[in-house]
Structures are given as structure tokens and as C-alpha cells.
mmCIF file of C-alpha atoms in Angstrom:
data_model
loop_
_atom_site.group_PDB
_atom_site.id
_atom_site.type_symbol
_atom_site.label_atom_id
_atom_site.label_comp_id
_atom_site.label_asym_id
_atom_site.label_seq_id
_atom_site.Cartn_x
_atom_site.Cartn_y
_atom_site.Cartn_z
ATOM 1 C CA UNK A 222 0.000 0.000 0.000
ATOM 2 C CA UNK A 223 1.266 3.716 -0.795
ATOM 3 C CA UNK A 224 1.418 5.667 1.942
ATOM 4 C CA UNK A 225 3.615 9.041 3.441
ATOM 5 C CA UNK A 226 4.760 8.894 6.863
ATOM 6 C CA UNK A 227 6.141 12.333 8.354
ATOM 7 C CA UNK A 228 7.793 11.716 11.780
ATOM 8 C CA UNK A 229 7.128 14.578 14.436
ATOM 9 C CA UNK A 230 3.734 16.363 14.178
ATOM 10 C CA UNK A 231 5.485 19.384 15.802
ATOM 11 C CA UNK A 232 8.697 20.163 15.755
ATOM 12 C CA UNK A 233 10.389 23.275 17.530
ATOM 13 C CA UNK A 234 13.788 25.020 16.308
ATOM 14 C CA UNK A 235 15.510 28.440 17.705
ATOM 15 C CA UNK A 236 15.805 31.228 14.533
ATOM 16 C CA UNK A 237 18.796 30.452 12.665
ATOM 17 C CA UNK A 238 19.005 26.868 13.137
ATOM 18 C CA UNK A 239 18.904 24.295 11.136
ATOM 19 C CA UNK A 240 15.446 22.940 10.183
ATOM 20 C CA UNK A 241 15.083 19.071 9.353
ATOM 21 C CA UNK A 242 11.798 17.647 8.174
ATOM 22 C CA UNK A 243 10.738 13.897 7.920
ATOM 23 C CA UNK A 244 9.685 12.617 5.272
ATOM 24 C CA UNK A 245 9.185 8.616 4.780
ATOM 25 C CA UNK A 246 7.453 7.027 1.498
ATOM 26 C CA UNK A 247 5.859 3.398 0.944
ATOM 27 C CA UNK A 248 5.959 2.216 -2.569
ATOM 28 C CA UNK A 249 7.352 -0.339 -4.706
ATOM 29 C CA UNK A 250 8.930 2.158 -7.039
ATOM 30 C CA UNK A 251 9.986 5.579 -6.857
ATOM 31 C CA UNK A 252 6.729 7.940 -6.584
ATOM 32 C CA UNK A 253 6.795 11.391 -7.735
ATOM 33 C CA UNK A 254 7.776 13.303 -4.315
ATOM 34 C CA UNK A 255 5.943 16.804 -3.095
ATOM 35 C CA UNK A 256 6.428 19.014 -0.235
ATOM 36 C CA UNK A 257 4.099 21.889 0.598
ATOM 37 C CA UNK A 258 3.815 24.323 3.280
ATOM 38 C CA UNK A 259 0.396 25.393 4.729
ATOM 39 C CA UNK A 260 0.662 29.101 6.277
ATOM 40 C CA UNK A 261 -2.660 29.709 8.697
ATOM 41 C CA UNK A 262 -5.936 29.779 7.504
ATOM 42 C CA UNK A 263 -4.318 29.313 3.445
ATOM 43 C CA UNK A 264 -4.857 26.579 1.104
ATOM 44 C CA UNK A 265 -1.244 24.336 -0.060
ATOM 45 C CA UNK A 266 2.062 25.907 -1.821
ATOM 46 C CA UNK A 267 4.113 23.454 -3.661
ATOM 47 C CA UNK A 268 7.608 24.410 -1.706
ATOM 48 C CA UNK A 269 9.667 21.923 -4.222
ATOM 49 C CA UNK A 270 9.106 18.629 -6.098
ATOM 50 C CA UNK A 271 11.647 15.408 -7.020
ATOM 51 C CA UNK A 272 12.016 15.102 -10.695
ATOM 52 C CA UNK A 273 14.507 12.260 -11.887
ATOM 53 C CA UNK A 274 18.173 13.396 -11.673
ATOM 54 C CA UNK A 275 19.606 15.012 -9.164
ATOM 55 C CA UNK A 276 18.970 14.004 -5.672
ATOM 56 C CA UNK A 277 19.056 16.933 -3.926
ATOM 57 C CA UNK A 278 16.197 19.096 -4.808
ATOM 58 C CA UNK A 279 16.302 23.165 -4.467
ATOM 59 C CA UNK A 280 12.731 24.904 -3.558
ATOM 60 C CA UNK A 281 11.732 28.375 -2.604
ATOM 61 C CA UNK A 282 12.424 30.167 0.573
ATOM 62 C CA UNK A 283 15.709 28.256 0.721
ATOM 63 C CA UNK A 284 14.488 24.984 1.509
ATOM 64 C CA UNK A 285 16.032 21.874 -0.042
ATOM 65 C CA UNK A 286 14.742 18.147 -0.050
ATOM 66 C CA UNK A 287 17.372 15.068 -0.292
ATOM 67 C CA UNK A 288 15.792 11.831 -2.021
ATOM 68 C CA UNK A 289 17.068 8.490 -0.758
ATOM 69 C CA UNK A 290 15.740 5.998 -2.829
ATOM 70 C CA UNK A 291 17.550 3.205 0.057
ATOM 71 C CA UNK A 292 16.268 4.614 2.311
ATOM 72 C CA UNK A 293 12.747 5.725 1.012
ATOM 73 C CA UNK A 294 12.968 8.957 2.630
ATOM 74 C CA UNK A 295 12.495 12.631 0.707
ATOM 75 C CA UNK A 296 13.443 15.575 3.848
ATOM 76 C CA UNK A 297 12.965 18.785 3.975
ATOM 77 C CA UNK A 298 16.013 21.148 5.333
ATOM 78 C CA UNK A 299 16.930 24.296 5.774
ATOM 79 C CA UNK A 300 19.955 25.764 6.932
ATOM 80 C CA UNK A 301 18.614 28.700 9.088
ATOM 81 C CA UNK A 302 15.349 29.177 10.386
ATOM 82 C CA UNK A 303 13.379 32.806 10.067
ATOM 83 C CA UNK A 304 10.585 33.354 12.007
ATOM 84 C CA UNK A 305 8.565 33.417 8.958
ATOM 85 C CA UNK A 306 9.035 29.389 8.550
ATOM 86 C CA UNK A 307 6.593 28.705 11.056
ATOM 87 C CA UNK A 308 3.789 27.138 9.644
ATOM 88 C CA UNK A 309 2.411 23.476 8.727
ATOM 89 C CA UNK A 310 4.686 21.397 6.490
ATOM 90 C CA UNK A 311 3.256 18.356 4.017
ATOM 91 C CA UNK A 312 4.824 15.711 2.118
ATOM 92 C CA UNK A 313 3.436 14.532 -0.435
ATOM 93 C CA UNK A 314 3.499 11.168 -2.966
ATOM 94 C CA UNK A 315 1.922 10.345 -6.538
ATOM 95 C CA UNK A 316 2.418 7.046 -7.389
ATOM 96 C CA UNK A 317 3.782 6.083 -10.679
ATOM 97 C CA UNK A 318 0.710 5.441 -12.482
ATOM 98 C CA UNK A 319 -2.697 6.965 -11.075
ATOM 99 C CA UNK A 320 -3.875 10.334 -10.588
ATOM 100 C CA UNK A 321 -4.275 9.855 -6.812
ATOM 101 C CA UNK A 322 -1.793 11.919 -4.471
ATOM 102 C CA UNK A 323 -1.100 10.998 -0.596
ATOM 103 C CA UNK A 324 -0.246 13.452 1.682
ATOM 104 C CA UNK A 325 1.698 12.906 5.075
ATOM 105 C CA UNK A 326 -0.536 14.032 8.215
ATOM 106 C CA UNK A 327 2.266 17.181 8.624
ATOM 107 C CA UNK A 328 4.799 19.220 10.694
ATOM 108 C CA UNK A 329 3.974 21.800 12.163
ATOM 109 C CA UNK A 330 7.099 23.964 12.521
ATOM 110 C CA UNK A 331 7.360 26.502 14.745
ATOM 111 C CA UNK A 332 11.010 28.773 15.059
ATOM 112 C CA UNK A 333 12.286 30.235 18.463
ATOM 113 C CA UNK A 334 13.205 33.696 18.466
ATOM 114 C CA UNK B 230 -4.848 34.216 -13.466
ATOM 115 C CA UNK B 231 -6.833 33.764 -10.233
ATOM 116 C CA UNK B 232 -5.797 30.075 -10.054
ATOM 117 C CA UNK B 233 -8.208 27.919 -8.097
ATOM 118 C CA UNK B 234 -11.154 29.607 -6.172
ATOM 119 C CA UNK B 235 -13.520 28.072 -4.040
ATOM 120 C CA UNK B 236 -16.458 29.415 -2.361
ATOM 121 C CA UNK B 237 -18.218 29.950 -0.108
ATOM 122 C CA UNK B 238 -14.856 30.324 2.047
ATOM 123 C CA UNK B 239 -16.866 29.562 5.424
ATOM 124 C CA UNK B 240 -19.971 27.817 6.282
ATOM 125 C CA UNK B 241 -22.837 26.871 8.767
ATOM 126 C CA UNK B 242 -25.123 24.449 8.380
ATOM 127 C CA UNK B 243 -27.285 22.191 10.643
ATOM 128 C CA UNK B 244 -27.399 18.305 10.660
ATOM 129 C CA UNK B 245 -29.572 17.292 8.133
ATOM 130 C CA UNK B 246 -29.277 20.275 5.328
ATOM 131 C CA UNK B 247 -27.552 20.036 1.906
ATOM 132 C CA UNK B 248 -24.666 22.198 0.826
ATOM 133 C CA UNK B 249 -22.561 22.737 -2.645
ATOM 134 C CA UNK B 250 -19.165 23.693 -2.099
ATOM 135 C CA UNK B 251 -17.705 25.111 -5.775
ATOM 136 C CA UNK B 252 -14.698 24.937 -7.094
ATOM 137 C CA UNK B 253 -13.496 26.801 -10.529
ATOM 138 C CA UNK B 254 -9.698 26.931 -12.364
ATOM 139 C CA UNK B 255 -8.834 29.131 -14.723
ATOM 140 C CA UNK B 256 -5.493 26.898 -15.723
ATOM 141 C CA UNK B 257 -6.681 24.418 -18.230
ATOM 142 C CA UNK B 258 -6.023 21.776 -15.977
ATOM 143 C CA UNK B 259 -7.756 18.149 -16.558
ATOM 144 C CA UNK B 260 -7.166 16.823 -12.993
ATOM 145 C CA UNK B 261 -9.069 18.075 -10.048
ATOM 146 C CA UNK B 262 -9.792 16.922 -6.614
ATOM 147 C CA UNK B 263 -11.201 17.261 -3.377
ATOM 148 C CA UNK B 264 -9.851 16.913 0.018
ATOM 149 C CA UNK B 265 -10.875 17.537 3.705
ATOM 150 C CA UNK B 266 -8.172 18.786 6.198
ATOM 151 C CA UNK B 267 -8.471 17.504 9.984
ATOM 152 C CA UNK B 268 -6.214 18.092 12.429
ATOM 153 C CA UNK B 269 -3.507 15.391 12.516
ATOM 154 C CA UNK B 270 -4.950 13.879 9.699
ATOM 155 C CA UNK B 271 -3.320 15.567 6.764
ATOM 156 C CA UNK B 272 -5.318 15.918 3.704
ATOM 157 C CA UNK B 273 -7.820 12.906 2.770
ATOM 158 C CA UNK B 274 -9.015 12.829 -0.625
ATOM 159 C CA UNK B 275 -12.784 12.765 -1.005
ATOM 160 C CA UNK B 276 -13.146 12.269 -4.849
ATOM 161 C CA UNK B 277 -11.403 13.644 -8.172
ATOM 162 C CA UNK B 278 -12.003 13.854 -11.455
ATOM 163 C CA UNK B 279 -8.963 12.812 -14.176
ATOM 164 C CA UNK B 280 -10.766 14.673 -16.814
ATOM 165 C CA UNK B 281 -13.858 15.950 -17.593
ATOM 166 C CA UNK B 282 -16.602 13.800 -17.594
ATOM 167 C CA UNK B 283 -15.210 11.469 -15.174
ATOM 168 C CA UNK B 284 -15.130 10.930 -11.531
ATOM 169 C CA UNK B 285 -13.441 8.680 -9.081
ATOM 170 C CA UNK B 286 -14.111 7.838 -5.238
ATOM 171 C CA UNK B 287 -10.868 8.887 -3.158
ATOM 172 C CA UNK B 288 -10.474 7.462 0.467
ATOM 173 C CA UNK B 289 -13.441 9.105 2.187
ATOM 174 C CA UNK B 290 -16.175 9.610 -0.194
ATOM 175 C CA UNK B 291 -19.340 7.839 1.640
ATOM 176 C CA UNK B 292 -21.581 11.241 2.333
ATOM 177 C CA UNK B 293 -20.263 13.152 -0.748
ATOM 178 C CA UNK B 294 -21.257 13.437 -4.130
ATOM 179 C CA UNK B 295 -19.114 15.409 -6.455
ATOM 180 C CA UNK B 296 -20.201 16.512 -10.256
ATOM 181 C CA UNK B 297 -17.048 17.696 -12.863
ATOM 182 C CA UNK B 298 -18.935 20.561 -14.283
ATOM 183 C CA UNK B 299 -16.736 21.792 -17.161
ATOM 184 C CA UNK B 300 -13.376 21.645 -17.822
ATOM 185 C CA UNK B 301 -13.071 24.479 -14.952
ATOM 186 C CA UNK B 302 -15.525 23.505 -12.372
ATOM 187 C CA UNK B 303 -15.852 20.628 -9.922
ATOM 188 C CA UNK B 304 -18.644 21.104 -7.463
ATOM 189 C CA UNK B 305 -18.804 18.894 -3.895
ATOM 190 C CA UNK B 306 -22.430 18.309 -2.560
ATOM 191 C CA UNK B 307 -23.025 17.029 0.902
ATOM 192 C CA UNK B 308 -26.696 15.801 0.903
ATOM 193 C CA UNK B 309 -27.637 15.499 4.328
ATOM 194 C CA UNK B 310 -24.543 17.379 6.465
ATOM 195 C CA UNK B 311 -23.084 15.058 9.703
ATOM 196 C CA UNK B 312 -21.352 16.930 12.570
ATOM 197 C CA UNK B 313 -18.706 14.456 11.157
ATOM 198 C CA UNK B 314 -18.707 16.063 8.445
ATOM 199 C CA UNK B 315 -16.968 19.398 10.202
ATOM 200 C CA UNK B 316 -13.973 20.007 8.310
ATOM 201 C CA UNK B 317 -12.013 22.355 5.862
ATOM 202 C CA UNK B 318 -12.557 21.451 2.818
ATOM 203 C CA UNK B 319 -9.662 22.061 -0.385
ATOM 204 C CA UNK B 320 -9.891 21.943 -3.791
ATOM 205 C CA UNK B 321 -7.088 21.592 -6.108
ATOM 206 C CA UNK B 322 -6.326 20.951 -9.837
ATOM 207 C CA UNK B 323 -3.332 19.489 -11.649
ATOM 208 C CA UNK B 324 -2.108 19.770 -15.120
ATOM 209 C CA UNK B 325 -1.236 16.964 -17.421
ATOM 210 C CA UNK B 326 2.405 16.258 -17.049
ATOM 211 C CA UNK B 327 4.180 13.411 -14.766
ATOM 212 C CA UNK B 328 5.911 15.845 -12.769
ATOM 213 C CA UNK B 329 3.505 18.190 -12.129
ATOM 214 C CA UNK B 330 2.064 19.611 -9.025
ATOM 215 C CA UNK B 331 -0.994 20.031 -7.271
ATOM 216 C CA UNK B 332 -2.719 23.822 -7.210
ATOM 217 C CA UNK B 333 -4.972 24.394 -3.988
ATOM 218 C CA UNK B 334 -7.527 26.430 -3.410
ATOM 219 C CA UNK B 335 -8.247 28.593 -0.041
ATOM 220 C CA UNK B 336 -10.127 26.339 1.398
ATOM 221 C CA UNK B 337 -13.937 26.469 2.758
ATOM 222 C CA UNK B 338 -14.596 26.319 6.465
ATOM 223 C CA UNK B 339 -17.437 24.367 6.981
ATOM 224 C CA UNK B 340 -19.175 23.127 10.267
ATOM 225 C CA UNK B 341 -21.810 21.189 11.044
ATOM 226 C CA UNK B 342 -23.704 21.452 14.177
#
């Protein structure tokens, strides 16, 4: 069965550390890998997406996401966390064939000043 | 290009009454869905639609009916609200392309009492 596991529904860091997001996929091959960030009361934002090649992935805001395919894992880092990186965090998964996306149940993030 | 809007963007309604929640995209996109956010549940999808003209049940669709309008609009009806049924609901669309991304809408606020 597909599924997206995120470890740590919250997860606390001080401003200017470094922020590290969990992200664990089941599948049998490689899905099509998503993070999105959720700001308060706002619909999704694609933050970056795995396409083949290169394993480490750049997004906006300065995040990046590694993809491990032994290891089935896609985080999210960041080097230094701003205040305005608090918000809920999603992983996402689209199988290889199918329409159907699965979404992590999400970090919340919330930085330190 | 306004993206995807939904509306209304909060609702009350009492067990028992019917609702339409509408969603419209302005991106030529063929995929659309539907999704209710609860908290520490992620996003579960309700139904979506590959193209227009067709419809498919996603993981929680008992209570929901959905119709694919147009190309542009997919509407979610809820027949005879359940306080269960208390949620915020998302629409998004997707264009045709392996590697592409979901686009969300706002969201709708809807509870039941």
C-alpha cells in the first residue's frame, strides 16, 4: 500500500538553526515526491518537487529536499530558520501510475526567536 | 490568473441540510480533486475527477457526491450534512504532465452542528 509517513507532528527550532523535516514514502517504485507548506488559515504551496536526476532538490524560501531511494525517505532542510518558517509542512506522494496523491498528516514547525 | 477559487470560504449548516461547495480553475487543468483537512490527519481525498466527464471515489467519499462541471468547475455536494462532516474542505487541480504539481484552493470552512 502507498502511503507518506512524516515523523514529528510538531517540531520546535531556535531562529537560525537548522530545520530538518521527515519525510518517509511506501511504494514499490519511486513515486513522484511533493512538499508543501500550509501558512494559517491558506490553502497548499508546492515548496519543491523530485524530478529524476539530481537528488538533492532546491525549492523556494531556501528549503532543499534530499531523495534516498535506500532509504525511502524525501526531507525537507533548511539551513537557518526565520521566524517566517513557522507554519504546517506536508509531504506529499503520486504514485507512478494513477492520478491519486497521498499526503503525510504534517509538521507543524514553529522557530524560536 | 486567479488560479483555483472556491467558495463559499466559510460555512454553517445544521445536521440534516444540503450544501454545494464550488470549485473553478482558470489553468486548463484536466485533474481536479477534493480533500478535507483535519487536524492530525493531513489531507484525505474525497473524490477527483482525471478529466472531464469522469469521476473517481478517493479514500473518504461515503456522504459526498461530487459533479465535474466543465473543464473548470468541480462542485462537492453534501446531501444530508453530519457533525462528522466538520472540516475544511480544499480543492485543487493538476495539469497533465508526470511531474507536475498540485494547485490548492483557499479552502472552505465548513461546520456542522
Amino acid at each position: 500500500a502507498q502511503s507518506v509517513t512524516q515523523l514529528g507532528s510538531h517540531v520546535s527550532v531556535s531562529e537560525g538553526a537548522l530545520v530538518l523535516l521527515r519525510c518517509n514514502y511506501s511504494s514499490s517504485v519511486p513515486p513522484y515526491l511533493f512538499w508543501y507548506v500550509q501558512y494559517p488559515n491558506q490553502g497548499l504551496q508546492l515548496l519543491l518537487k523530485y524530478t529524476t536526476g539530481a537528488t538533492l532538490v532546491k525549492g523556494i524560501n531556501g528549503f532543499e529536499a534530499e531523495f534516498k531511494k535506500s532509504e525511502t525517505s524525501f526531507h525537507l532542510t533548511k539551513p537557518s530558520a526565520h521566524m517566517s518558517d513557522a507554519a504546517e509542512y506536508f509531504c506529499a506522494m503520486r504514485p507512478n501510475t494513477g492520478n491519486q496523491f497521498y499526503f503525510g498528516t504534517g509538521t507543524s514547525l514553529t522557530v524560536i526567536p | 490568473n486567479a488560479g483555483v477559487t472556491q467558495t463559499p470560504k466559510f460555512q454553517v449548516l445544521k445536521t440534516g441540510q444540503s450544501m454545494t461547495l464550488q470549485c473553478a480553475q482558470d489553468m486548463n487543468h484536466n485533474s481536479m480533486y477534493w480533500y478535507r483537512q483535519d487536524p492530525g490527519m493531513g489531507l484525505r481525498l474525497i473524490y477527483y475527477s482525471a478529466s472531464e466527464g469522469t469521476t473517481d471515489k478517493g479514500e473518504v467519499p461515503n456522504g459526498y457526491n461530487v459533479s465535474r462541471l466543465n473543464k473548470r468547475e468541480f462542485s462537492l455536494r453534501l446531501e444530508s450534512a453530519a457533525p462528522s462532516q466538520t472540516s475544511v474542505y480544499f480543492c485543487a487541480s493538476r495539469g497533465t504532465g508526470s511531474y507536475n504539481e498540485q494547485f490548492f484552493g483557499p479552502g472552505t470552512r465548513l461546520t456542522v452542528l
